[in-house]
Coordinates of C-alpha atoms and ligand atoms in Angstrom, one line a residue:
Chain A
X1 CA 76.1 47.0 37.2
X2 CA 75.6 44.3 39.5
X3 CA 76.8 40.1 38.2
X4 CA 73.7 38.8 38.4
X5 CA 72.8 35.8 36.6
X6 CA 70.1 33.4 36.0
X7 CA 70.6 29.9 34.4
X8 CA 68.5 28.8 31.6
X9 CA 66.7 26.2 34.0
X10 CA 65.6 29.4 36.1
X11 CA 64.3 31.2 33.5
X12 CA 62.4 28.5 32.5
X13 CA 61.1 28.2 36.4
X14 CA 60.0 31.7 36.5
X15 CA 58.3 31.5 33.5
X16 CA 56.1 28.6 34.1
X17 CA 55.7 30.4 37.7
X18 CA 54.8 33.6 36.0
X19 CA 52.1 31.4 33.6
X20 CA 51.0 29.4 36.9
X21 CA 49.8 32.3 38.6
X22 CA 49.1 35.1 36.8
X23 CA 48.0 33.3 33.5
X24 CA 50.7 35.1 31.2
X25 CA 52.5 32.6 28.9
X26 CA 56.0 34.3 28.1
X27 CA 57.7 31.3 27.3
X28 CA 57.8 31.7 23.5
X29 CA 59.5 35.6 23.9
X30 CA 62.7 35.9 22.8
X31 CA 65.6 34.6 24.8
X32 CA 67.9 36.9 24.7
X33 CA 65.5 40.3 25.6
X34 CA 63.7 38.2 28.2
X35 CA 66.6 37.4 30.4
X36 CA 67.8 40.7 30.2
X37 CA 64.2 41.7 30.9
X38 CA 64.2 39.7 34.2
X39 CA 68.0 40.8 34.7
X40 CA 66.9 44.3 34.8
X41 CA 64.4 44.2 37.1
X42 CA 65.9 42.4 39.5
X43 CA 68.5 45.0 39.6
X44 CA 66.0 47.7 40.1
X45 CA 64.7 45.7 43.1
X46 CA 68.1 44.9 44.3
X47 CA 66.8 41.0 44.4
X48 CA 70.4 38.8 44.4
X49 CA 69.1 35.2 43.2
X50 CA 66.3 33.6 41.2
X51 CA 65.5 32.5 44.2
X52 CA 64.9 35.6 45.5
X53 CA 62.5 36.6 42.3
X54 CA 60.6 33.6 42.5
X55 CA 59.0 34.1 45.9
X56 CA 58.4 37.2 45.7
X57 CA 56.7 36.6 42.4
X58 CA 54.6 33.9 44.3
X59 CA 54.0 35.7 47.2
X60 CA 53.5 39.9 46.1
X61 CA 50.8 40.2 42.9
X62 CA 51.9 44.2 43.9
X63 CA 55.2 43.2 42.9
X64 CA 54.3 41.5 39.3
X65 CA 52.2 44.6 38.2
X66 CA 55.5 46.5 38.5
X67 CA 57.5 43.3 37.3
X68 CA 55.4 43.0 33.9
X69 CA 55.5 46.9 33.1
X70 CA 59.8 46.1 33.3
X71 CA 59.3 43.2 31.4
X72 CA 56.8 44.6 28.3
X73 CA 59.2 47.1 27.0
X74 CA 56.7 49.8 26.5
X75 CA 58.6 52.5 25.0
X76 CA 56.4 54.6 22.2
X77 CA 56.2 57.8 20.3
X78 CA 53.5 59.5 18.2
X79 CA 54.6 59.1 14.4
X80 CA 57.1 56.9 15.4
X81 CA 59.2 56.4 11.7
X82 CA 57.5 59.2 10.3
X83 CA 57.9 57.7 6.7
X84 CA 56.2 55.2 7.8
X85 CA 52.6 57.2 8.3
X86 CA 53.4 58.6 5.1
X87 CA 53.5 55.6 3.2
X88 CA 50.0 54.6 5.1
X89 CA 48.3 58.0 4.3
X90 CA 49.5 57.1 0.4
X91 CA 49.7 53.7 -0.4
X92 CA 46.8 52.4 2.2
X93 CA 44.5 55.1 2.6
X94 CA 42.9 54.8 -0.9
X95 CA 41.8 51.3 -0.1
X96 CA 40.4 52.1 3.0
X97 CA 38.5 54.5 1.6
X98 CA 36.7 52.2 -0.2
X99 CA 35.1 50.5 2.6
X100 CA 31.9 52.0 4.4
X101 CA 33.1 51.1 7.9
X102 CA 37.1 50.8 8.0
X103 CA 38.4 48.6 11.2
X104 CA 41.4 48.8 12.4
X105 CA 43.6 47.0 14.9
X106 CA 46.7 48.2 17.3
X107 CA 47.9 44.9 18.7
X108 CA 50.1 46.0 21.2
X109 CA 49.3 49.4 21.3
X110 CA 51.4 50.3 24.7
X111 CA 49.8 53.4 25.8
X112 CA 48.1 54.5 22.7
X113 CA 50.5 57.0 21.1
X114 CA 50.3 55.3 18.1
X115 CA 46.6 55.0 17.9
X116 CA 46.2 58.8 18.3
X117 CA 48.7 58.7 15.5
X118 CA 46.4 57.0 14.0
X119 CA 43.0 58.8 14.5
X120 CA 44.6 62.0 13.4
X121 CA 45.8 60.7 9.9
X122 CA 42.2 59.0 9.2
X123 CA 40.9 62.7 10.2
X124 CA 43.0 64.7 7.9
X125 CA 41.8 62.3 5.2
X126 CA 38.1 62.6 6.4
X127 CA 37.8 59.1 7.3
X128 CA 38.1 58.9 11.1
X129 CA 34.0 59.3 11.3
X130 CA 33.8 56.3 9.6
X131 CA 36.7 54.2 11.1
X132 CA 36.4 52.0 14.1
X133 CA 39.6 51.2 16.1
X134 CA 40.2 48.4 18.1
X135 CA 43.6 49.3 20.4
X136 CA 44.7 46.1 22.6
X137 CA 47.7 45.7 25.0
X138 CA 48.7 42.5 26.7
X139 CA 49.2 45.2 29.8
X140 CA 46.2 46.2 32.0
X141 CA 48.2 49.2 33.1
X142 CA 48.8 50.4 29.6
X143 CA 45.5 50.4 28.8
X144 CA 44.6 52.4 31.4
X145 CA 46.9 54.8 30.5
X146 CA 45.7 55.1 26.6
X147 CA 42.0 55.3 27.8
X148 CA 42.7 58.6 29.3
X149 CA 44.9 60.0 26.3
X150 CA 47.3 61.6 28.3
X151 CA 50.4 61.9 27.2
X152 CA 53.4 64.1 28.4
X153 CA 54.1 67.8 27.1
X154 CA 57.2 67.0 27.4
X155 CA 57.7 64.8 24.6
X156 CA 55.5 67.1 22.7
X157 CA 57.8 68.9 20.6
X158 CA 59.5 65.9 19.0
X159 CA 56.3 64.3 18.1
X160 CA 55.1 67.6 16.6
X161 CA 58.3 67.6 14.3
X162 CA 57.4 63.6 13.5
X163 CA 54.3 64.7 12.6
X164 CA 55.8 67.4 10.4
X165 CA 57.9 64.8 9.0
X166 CA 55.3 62.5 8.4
X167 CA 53.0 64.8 6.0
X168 CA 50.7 66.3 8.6
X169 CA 48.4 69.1 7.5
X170 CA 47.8 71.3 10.3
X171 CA 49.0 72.5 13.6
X172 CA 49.8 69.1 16.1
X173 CA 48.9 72.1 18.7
X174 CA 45.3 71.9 17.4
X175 CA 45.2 67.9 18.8
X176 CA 45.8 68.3 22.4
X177 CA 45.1 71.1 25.0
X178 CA 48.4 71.7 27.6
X179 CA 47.3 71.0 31.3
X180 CA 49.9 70.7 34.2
X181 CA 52.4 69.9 32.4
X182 CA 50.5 66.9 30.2
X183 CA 49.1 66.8 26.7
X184 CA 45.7 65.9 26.6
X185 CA 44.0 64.3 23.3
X186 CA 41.4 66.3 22.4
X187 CA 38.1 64.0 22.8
X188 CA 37.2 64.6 19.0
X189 CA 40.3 62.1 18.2
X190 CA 39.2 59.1 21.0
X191 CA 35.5 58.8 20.3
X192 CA 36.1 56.0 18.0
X193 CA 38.7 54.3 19.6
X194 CA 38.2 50.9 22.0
X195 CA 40.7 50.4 24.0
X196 CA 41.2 46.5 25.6
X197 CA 43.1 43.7 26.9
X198 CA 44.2 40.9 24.5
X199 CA 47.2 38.6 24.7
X200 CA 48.7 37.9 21.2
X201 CA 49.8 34.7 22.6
X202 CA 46.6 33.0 24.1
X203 CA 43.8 35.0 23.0
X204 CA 41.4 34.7 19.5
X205 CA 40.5 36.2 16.4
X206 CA 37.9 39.0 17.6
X207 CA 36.7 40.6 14.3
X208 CA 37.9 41.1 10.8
X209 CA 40.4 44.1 10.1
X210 CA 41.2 46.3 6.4
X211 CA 44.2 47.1 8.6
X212 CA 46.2 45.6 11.8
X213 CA 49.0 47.3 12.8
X214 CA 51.5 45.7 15.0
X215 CA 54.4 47.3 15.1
X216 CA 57.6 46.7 17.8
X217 CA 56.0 43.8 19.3
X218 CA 56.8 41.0 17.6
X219 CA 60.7 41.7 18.0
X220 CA 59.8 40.6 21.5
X221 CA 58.6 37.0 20.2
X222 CA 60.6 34.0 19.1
X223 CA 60.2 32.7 15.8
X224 CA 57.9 30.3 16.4
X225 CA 55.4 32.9 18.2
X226 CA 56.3 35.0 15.5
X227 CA 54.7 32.6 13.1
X228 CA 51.7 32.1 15.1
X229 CA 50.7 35.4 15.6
X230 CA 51.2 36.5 12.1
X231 CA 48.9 33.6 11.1
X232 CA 46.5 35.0 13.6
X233 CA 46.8 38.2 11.9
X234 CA 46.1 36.7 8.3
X235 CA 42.9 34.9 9.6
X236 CA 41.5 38.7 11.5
X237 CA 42.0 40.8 7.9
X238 CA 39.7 40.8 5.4
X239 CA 40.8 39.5 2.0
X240 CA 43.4 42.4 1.0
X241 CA 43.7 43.7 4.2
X242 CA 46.7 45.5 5.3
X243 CA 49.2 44.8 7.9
X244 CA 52.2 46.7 9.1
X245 CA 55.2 45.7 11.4
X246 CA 58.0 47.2 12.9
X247 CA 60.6 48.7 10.6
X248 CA 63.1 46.1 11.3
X249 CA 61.0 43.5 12.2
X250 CA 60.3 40.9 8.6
X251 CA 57.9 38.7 7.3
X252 CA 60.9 37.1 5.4
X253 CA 61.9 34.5 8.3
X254 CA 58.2 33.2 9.0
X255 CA 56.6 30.8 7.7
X256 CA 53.6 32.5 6.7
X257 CA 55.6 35.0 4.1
X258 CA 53.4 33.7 1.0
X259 CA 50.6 34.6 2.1
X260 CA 51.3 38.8 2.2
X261 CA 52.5 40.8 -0.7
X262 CA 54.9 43.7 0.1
X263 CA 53.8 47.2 -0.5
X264 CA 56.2 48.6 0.8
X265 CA 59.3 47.3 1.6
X266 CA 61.4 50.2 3.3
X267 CA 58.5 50.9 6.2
X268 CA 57.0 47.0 6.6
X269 CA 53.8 47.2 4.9
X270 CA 52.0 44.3 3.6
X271 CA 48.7 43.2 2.0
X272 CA 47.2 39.5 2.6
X273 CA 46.9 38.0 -0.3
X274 CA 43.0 37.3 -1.9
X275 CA 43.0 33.3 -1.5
X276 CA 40.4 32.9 1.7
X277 CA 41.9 30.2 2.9
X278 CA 42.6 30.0 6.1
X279 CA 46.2 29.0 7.7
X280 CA 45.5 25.3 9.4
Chain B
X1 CA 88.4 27.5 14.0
X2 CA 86.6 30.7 14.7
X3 CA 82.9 31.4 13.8
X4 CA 82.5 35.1 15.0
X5 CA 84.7 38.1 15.1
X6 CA 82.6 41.0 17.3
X7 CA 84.0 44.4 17.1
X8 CA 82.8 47.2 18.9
X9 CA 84.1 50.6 19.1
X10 CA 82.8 54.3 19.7
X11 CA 84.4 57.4 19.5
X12 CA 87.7 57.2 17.0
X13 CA 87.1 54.0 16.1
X14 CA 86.1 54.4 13.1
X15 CA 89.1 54.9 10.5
X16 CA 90.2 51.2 12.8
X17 CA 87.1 49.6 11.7
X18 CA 87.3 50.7 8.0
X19 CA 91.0 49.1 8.0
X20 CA 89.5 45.6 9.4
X21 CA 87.2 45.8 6.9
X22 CA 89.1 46.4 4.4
X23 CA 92.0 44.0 4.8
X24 CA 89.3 41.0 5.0
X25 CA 89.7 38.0 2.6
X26 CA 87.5 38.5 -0.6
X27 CA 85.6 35.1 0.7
X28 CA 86.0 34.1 4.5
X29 CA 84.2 31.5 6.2
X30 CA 83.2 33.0 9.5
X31 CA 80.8 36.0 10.5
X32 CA 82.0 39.8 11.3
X33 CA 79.7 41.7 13.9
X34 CA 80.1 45.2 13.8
X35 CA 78.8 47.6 17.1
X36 CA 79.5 50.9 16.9
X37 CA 78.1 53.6 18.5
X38 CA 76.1 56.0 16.5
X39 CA 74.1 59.6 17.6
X40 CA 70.4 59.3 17.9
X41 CA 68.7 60.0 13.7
X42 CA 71.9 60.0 11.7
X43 CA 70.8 58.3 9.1
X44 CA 73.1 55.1 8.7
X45 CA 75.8 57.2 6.2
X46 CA 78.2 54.7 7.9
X47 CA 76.8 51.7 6.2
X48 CA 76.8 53.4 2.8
X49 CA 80.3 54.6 3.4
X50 CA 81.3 51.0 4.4
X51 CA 80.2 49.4 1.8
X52 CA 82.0 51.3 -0.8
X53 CA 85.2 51.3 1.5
X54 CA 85.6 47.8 0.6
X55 CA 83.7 45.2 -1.6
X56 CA 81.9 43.6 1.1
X57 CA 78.9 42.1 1.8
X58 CA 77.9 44.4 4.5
X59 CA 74.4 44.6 6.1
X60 CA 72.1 45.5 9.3
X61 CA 70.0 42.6 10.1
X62 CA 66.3 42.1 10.7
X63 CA 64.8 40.6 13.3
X64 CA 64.8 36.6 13.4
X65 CA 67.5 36.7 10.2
X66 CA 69.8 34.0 10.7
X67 CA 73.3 34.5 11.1
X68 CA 75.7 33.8 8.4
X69 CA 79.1 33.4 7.4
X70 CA 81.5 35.9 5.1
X71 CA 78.8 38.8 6.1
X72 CA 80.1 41.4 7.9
X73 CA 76.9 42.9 9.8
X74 CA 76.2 46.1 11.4
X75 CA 74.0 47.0 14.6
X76 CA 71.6 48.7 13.8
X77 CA 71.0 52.5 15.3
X78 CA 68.8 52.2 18.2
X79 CA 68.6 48.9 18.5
X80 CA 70.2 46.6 20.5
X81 CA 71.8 43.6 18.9
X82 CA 71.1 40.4 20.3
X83 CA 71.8 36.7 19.2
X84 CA 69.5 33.7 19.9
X85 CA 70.5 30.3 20.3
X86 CA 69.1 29.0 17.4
X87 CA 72.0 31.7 15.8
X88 CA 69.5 33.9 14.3
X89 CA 69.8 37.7 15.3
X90 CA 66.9 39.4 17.6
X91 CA 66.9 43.2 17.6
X92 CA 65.9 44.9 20.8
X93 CA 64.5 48.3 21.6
X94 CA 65.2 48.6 25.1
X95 CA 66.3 51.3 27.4
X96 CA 70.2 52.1 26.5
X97 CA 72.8 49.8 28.5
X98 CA 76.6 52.4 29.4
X99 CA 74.2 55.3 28.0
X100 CA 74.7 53.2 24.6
X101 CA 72.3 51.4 22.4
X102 CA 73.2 49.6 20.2
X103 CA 75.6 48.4 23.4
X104 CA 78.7 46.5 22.7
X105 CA 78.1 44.9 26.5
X106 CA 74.6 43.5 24.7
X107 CA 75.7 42.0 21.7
X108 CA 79.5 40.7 23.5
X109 CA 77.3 39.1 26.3
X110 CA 75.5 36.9 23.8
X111 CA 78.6 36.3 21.3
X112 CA 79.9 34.7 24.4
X113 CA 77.1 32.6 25.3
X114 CA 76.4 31.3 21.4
X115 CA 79.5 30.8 20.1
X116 CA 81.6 30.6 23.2
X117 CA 85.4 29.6 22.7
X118 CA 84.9 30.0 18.6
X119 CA 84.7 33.9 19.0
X120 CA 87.1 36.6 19.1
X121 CA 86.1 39.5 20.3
X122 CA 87.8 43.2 19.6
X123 CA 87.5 46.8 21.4
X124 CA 88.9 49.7 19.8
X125 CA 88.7 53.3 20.9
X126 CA 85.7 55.5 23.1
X127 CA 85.0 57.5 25.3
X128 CA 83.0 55.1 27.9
X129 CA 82.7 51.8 29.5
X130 CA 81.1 49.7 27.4
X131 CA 82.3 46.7 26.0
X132 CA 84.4 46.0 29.0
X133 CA 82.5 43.0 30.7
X134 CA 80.9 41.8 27.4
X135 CA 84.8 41.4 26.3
X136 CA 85.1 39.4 30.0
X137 CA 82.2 36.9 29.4
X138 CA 84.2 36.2 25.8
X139 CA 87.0 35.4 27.6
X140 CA 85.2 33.4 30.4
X141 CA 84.1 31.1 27.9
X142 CA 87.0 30.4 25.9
X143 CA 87.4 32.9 23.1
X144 CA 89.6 35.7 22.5
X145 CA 89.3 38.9 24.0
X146 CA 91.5 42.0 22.0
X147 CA 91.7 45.5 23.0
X148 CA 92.9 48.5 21.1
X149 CA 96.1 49.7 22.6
X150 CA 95.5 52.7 24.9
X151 CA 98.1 54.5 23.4
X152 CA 96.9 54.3 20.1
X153 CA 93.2 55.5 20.4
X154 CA 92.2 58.6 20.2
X155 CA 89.8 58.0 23.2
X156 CA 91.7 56.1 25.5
X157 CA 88.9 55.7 28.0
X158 CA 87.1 51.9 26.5
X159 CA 90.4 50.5 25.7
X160 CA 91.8 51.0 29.1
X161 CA 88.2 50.1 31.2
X162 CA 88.4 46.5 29.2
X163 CA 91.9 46.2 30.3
X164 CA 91.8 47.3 33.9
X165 CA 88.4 44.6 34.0
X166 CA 90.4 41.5 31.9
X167 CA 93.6 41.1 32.6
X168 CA 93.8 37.8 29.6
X169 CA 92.3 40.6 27.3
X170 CA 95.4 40.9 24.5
X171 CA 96.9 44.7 23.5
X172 CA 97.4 45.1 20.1
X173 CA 98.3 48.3 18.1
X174 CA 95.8 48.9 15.0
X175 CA 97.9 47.4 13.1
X176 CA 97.9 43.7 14.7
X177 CA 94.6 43.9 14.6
X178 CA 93.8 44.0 11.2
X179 CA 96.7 41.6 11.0
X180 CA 95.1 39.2 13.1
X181 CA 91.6 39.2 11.5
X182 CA 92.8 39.2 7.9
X183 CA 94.3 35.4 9.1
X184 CA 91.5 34.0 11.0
X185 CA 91.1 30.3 10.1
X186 CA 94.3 30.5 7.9
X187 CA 97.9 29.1 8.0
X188 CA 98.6 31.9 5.5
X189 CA 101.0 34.8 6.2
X190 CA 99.6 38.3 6.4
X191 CA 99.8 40.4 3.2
X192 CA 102.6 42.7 3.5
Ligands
LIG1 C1 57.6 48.5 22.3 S1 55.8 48.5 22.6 C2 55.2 49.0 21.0 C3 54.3 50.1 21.0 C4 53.8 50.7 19.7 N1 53.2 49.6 18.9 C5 54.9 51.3 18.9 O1 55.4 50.7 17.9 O2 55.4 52.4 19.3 C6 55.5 46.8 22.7 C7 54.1 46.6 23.3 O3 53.7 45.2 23.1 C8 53.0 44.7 24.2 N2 53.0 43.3 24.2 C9 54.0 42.4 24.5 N3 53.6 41.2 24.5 C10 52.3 41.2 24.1 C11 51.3 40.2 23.8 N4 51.6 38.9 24.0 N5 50.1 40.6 23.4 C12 49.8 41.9 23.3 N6 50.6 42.9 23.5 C13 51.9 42.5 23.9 C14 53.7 45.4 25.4 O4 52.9 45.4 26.5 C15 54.1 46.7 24.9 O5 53.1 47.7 25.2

């Protein structure tokens, strides 16, 4: 491995660079994974000094498209923490199905894996017809990806045993149909599903959620971002609404923590609480 | 006065880490890191098996949970470990760094840059690389950099990387080691 290093002043140069010309703010991302974010792609384009990074950051938009799919860790798996999903299909899924239309939100949904996790538990429960699923990534190119539902046959047998793991009630072969060498989501699971753009760090509240799940994204953020974001999850669910974060990422270090109860500790599942006020 | 001891170890260094542990002060007023390297899904037996090896507050840390003293804490499996400079603990899923995650490099890297010459940092036996310029970095900023004693590990091959790379890097046997950590920030005498 190569000795590069950045200062903190350059860091904060490429960010505002980064901000100033392609309008994404990362300044509020954790330290620590962010440098060795930018670290890592600059060995993998064998660029020596921030100098270096900086004009080609200014001068190639080709460049950033490849820089920001380095610096978005996008790493994802269907049923990722199997005990997670089934926590959801037993300690979640009886609210929603309480509610004639159920929304729900992926906020940072990477290239949809999870969401297709998603659709298939709300079918085996009989409730996908009526759920609506809003699936957003700060990365164009990830969306891009989900919208077509392809996913690699490869990876096909480990998320077949997580969805063993996780509870599921049929044959994971009954999900996709094998082409060349991809796995391809059978349309039945990605009719509901809208797959979009939104930055967690700039954009709004879009519509009110029974359930957000944001999971291995906020690991990403610092904890002031952290805080904000979770407040902007509280004001998109609907009073006890559900939200669900990474398993090791906690509510317990934001500022926000009183507003959720825990239902379940273990896989990061919370409930706003019924008060309707809003944070601020 | 020291505020972090890091030690990271992979394969056969183990039954070295359990002796640390065990020989540490009921109350101690710095903060134990613990990397070790870990198979993808083993459940983490080795926290359970730490915890009852010797009366210690031992845990893995969330995201954002600031850092404490007289905890001994444990990278989590997967994850890299990371430290912020507000001294609160960032997990990070990244691709592996030396074919390793949690990687010792990682979490040596920002020891060094936090807590600079108030850190010691300690290698123990494996069979790859890592560690080795995350113990330099320790070093380059003032703290103490110790490495198991090639001849005393069952897998030579960390040990002896982080000495070839440092040559300030200390040697000690097993035995100094847990010598030296159980008298961190004391005058006292080590237990005989
Ligand atoms: C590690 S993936 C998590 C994928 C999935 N949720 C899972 O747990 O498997 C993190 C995702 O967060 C997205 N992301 C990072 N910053 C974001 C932001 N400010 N707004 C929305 N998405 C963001 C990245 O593009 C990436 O796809």
């Amino acid at each position: 491995m190569a000795e590069r290093h950045i200062t903190n002043d350059d860091l904060v140069e490429i960010l505002h660079l980064i901000n100033r010309t392609y309008g994404y703010d990362f300044s509020d991302y954790s330290r620590a994974s962010i440098k060795r974010r930018i670290h890592r792609s600059m060995d993998m384009s064998n660029l020596e000094t921030a100098y270096e990074l900086k004009f080609r950051l200014a001068n190639d938009a080709e460049y950033f498209r490849w820089f920001l799919e380095v610096l978005t860790v996008n790493v994802t798996e269907m049923f990722r923490d199997p005990e997670f999903y089934t926590e959801l299909r037993e300690k979640v899924f009886p609210a929603l199905a309480t509610y004639p239309i159920i929304k729900i939100w992926h906020a940072g949904c990477a290239t949809g894996e999870e969401v297709y996790s998603m659709a298939i538990m709300l079918k085996e429960a009989g409730l996908l017809e009526r759920a609506k699923i809003y699936a957003t990534d700060l990365n164009p190119l990830n969306i891009e990806k989900a919208k077509k539902g392809i996913t690699s046959l490869q990876h096909v047998k480990s998320y077949t045993h997580n969805y063993i793991r996780s509870g599921g009630k049929t044959d994971f072969s009954d999900y996709y149909s094998a082409q060349y060498g991809a796995a391809i989501i059978s349309s039945e699971l990605r009719k509901n599903i809208l797959f979009s753009q939104h930055n967690l760090v700039t954009d709004q509240v879009f519509n009110e959620f029974q359930l957000i799940c944001c999971r291995n994204v906020l690991i990403y953020f610092n904890k002031d971002l952290q805080n904000r974001v979770i407040s902007l999850f509280y004001d998109s669910l609907s009073p006890m609404g559900y939200l669900a974060i990474g398993t090791k990422e906690s509510l317990l270090f934001t500022e926000v923590r009183d507003r959720f109860e825990v239902i379940s500790a273990e896989n990061k599942i919370f409930r706003r609480k019924k008060s309707s006020t809003s944070i601020k | 006065m020291t505020e972090v001891v890091a030690i990271g170890g992979s394969a056969g260094s183990l039954p070295v880490v359990m002796a640390i542990l065990k020989a540490l002060p009921v109350a101690f007023d710095y903060t134990v890191i613990v990397v070790i390297h870990r198979l993808k899904n083993v459940v983490s037996e080795m926290e359970r098996i730490l915890a009852e090896a010797s009366n210690l507050n031992i845990r893995e840390p969330e995201d954002k949970e600031p850092i404490k003293k007289g905890i001994v804490y444990l990278a989590p499996q997967n994850y890299h470990l990371q430290i912020e400079a507000d001294r609160t603990f960032s997990l990070d899923y990244s691709e592996p760094v030396n074919y390793s995650r949690p990687s010792i490099d990682v979490t040596f890297e920002c020891v060094a840059t936090v807590f600079k010459g108030r850190s010691v940092a300690i290698l123990l036996s494996g069979a790859n690389a890592d560690g080795a310029a995350g113990l330099g970095k320790v070093i380059e900023n003032g703290g103490t950099g110790i490495v198991q004693e090639p001849n005393t590990a069952d897998y030579k091959l960390m040990p002896q990387a982080a000495i070839d790379k440092n040559k300030r890097a200390l040697r000690q046997s097993p035995d100094d080691i847990v010598d030296y950590v159980s008298t961190v920030n004391s005058s006292q005498k080590p237990r005989e």
